[in-house]
Short mmCIF file of C-alpha atoms in Angstrom, two decimals:
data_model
loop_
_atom_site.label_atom_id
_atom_site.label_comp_id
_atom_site.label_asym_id
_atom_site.label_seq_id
_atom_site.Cartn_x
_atom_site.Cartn_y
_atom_site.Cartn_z
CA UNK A 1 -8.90 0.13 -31.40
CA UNK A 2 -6.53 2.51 -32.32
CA UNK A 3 -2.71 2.21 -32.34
CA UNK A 4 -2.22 4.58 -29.26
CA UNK A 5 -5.15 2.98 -27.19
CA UNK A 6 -3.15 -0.58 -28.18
CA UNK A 7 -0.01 1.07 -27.14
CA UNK A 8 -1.29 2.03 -23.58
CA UNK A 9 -2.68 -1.50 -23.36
CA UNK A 10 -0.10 -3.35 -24.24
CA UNK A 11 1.56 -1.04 -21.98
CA UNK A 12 -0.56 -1.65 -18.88
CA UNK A 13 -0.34 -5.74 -19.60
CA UNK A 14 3.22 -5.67 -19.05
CA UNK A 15 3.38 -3.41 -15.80
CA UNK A 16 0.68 -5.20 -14.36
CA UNK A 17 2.46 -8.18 -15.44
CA UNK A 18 5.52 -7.07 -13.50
CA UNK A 19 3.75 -6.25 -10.18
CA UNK A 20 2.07 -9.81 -10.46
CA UNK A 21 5.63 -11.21 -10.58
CA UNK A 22 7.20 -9.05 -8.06
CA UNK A 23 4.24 -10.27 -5.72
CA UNK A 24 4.63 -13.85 -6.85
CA UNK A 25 8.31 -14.61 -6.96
CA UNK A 26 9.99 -11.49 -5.75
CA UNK A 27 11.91 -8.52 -7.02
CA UNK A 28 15.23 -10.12 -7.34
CA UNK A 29 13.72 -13.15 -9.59
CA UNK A 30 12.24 -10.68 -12.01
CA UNK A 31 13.87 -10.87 -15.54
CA UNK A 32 12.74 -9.35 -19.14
CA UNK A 33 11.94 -12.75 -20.35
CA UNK A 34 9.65 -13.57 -17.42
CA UNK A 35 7.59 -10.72 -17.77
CA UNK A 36 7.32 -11.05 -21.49
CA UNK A 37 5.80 -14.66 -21.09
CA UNK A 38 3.21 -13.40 -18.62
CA UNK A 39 1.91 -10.11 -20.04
CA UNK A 40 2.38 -12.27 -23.57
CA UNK A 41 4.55 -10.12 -25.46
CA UNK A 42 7.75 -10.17 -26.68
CA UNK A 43 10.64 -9.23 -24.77
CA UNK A 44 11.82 -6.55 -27.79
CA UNK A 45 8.73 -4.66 -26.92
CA UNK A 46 9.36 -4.53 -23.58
CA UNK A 47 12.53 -2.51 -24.63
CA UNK A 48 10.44 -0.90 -26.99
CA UNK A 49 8.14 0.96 -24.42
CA UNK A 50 10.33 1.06 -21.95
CA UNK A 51 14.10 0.99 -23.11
CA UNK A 52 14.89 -1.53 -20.23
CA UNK A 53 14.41 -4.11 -17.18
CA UNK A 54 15.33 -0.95 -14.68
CA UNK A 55 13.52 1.63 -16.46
CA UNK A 56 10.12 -0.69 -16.24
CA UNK A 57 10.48 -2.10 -12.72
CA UNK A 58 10.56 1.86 -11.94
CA UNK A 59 6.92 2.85 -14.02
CA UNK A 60 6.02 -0.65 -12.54
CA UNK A 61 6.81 0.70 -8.98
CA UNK A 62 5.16 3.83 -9.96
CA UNK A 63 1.95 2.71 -10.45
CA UNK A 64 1.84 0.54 -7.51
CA UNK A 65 3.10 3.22 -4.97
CA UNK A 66 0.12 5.87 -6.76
CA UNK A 67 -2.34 3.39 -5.92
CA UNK A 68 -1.10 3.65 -2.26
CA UNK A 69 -1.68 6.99 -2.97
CA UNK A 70 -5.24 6.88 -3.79
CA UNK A 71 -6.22 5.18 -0.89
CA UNK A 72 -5.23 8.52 0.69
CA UNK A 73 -8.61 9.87 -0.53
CA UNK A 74 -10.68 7.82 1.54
CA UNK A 75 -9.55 10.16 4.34
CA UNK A 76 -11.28 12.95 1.90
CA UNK A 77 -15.17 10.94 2.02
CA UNK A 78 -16.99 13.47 4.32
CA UNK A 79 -20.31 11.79 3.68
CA UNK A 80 -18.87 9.31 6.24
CA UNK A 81 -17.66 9.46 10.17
CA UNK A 82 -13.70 10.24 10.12
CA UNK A 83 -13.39 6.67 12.68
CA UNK A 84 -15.10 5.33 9.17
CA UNK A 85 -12.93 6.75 7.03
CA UNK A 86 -9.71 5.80 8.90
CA UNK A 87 -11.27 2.52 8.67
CA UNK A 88 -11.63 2.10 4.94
CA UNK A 89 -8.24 4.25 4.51
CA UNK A 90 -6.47 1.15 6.49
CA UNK A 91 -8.57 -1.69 5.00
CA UNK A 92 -7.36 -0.31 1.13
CA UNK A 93 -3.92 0.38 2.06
CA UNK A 94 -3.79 -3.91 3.74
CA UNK A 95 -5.03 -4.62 0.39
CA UNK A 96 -2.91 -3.13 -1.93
CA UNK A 97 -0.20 -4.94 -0.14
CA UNK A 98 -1.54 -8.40 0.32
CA UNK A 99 -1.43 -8.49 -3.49
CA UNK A 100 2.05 -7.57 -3.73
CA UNK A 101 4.00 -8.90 -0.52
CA UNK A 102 7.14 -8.88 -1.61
CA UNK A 103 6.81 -5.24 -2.47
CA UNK A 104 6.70 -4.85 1.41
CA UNK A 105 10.30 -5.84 1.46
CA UNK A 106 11.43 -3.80 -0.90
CA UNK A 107 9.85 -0.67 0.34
CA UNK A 108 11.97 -1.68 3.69
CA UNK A 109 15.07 -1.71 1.59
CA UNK A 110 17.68 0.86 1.22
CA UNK A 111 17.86 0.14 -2.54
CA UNK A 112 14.07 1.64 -2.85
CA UNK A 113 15.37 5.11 -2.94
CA UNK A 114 16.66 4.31 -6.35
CA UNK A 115 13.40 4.41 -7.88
CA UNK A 116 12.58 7.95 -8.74
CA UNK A 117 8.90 7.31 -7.68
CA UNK A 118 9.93 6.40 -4.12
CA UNK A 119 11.21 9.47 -3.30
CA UNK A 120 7.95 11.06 -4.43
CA UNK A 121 6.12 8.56 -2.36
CA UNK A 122 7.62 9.68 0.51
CA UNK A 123 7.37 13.09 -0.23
CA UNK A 124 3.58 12.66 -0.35
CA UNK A 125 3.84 11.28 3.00
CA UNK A 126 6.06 14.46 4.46
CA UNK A 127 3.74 16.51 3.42
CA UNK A 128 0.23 15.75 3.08
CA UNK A 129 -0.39 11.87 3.78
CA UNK A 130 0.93 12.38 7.22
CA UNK A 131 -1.31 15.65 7.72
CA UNK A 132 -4.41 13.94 6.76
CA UNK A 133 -3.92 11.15 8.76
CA UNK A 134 -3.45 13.35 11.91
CA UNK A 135 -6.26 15.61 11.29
CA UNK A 136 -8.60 12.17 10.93
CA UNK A 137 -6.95 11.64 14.31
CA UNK A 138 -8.20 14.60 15.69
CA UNK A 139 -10.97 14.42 14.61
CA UNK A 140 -11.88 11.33 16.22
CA UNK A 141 -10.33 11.64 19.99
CA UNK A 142 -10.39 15.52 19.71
CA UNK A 143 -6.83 15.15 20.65
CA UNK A 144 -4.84 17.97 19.16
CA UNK A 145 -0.95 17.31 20.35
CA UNK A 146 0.45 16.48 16.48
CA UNK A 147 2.80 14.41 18.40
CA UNK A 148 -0.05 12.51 20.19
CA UNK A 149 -1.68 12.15 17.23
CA UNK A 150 1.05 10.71 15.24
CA UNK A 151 2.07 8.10 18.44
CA UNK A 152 -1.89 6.56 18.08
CA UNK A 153 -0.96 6.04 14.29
CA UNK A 154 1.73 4.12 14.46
CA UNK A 155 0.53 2.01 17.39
CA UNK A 156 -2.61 1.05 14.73
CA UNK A 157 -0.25 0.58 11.98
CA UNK A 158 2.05 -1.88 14.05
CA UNK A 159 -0.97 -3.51 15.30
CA UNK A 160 -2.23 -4.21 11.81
CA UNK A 161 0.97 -4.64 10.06
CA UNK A 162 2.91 -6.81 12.70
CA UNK A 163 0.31 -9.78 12.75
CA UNK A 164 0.45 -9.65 8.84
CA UNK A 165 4.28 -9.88 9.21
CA UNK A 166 4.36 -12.48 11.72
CA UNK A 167 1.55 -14.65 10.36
CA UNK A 168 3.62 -17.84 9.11
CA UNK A 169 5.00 -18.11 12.37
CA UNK A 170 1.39 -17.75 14.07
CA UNK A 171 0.65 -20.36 11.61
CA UNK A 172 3.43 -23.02 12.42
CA UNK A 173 3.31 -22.69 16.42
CA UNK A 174 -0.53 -22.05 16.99
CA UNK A 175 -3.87 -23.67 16.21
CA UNK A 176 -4.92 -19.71 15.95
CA UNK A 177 -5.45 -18.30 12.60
CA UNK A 178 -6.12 -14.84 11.77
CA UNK A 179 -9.33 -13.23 10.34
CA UNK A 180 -9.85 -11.46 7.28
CA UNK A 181 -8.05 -7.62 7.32
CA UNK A 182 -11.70 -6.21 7.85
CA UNK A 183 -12.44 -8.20 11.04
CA UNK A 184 -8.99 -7.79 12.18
CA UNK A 185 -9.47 -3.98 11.79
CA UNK A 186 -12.80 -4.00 13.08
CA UNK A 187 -11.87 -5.87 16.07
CA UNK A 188 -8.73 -3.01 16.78
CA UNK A 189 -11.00 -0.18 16.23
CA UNK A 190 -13.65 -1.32 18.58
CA UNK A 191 -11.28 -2.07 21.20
CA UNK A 192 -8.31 1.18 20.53
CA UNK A 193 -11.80 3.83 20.15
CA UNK A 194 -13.76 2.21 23.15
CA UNK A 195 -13.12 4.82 25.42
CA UNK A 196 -14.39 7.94 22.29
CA UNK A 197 -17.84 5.93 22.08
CA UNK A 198 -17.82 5.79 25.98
CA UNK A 199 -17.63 9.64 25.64
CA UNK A 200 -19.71 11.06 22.92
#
């Protein structure tokens, strides 16, 4: 291996190391020293590659808001029904934050929109994650109000978000327990797209 390809490795241990801790403990318990011990490295090369804690967490938040991103291009797959697509699109998107929760959080924070890569995030969103999530609207009711569209969306975000949110207090009041995010989503699709099957 070649001293670039170990640079980029050693590289990608530590960032991955930091989402794992941001998922496992929380942003505001991340320090140098704890990231060091779990990507195994020392903390001077932490400052090496990345010249501090702040400059890190932001390549660390980086990467984990692209791979939101690339969930995008499930939307793309035309070799499969748009109500499957939306499907997958959803299902990826769940994941990527069940393995970081606490990123959920912080996303909901005002302090997000320090990180340079947030504001990119969301300027993915203004102007093409929104879009394609519309037009995979539209194409499954055939509604085409933008504003219609957009309503439906959020309803099956809050619907799959909002149990996720509120599961430890489903947990400690009910005997129910929720399913896995792909029966959960299964069970909202065929319920919210009844009435599209009823009329194709």
């Amino acid at each position: 291996m070649g001293l670039e390809e170990k640079d980029v490795t050693r590289k990608d241990l530590i960032l991955q190391a930091t989402l794992q801790l941001i998922g496992d403990e929380g942003f505001d318990a991340i320090s140098s020293r704890k990231i060091a011990k779990r990507a195994n490295v020392n903390v001077a090369l932490i400052n090496y590659y990345f010249g501090s804690k702040e400059k890190l967490l932001n390549q660390a938040f980086h990467v984990f808001l692209s791979t939101l991103k690339e969930t995008f291009l499930s939307l793309e797959n035309e070799s499969i029904n748009p109500q499957d697509r939306l499907k997958k699109f959803f299902i990826e998107y769940v994941h990527v934050f069940q393995a970081y929760p606490s990123i959920i959080q912080l996303i909901l924070q005002k302090s997000t929109f320090e990180f340079d890569s947030h504001k990119e995030y969301v300027n993915f969103i203004r102007s093409l994650g929104l879009k394609k999530l519309v037009v995979i609207m539209q194409e499954i009711t055939g509604e085409q109000d933008e504003q219609k569209c957009m309503i439906m969306i959020s309803q099956l975000l809050g619907a799959i978000f909002l149990p996720m949110i509120m599961e430890p207090v489903i947990k400690d009041t009910t005997p129910f327990r929720l399913p896995d995010v792909e029966t959960h989503i299964n069970i909202l699709f065929q319920h919210y797209f009844h009435r599209y099957h009823l009329n194709s």
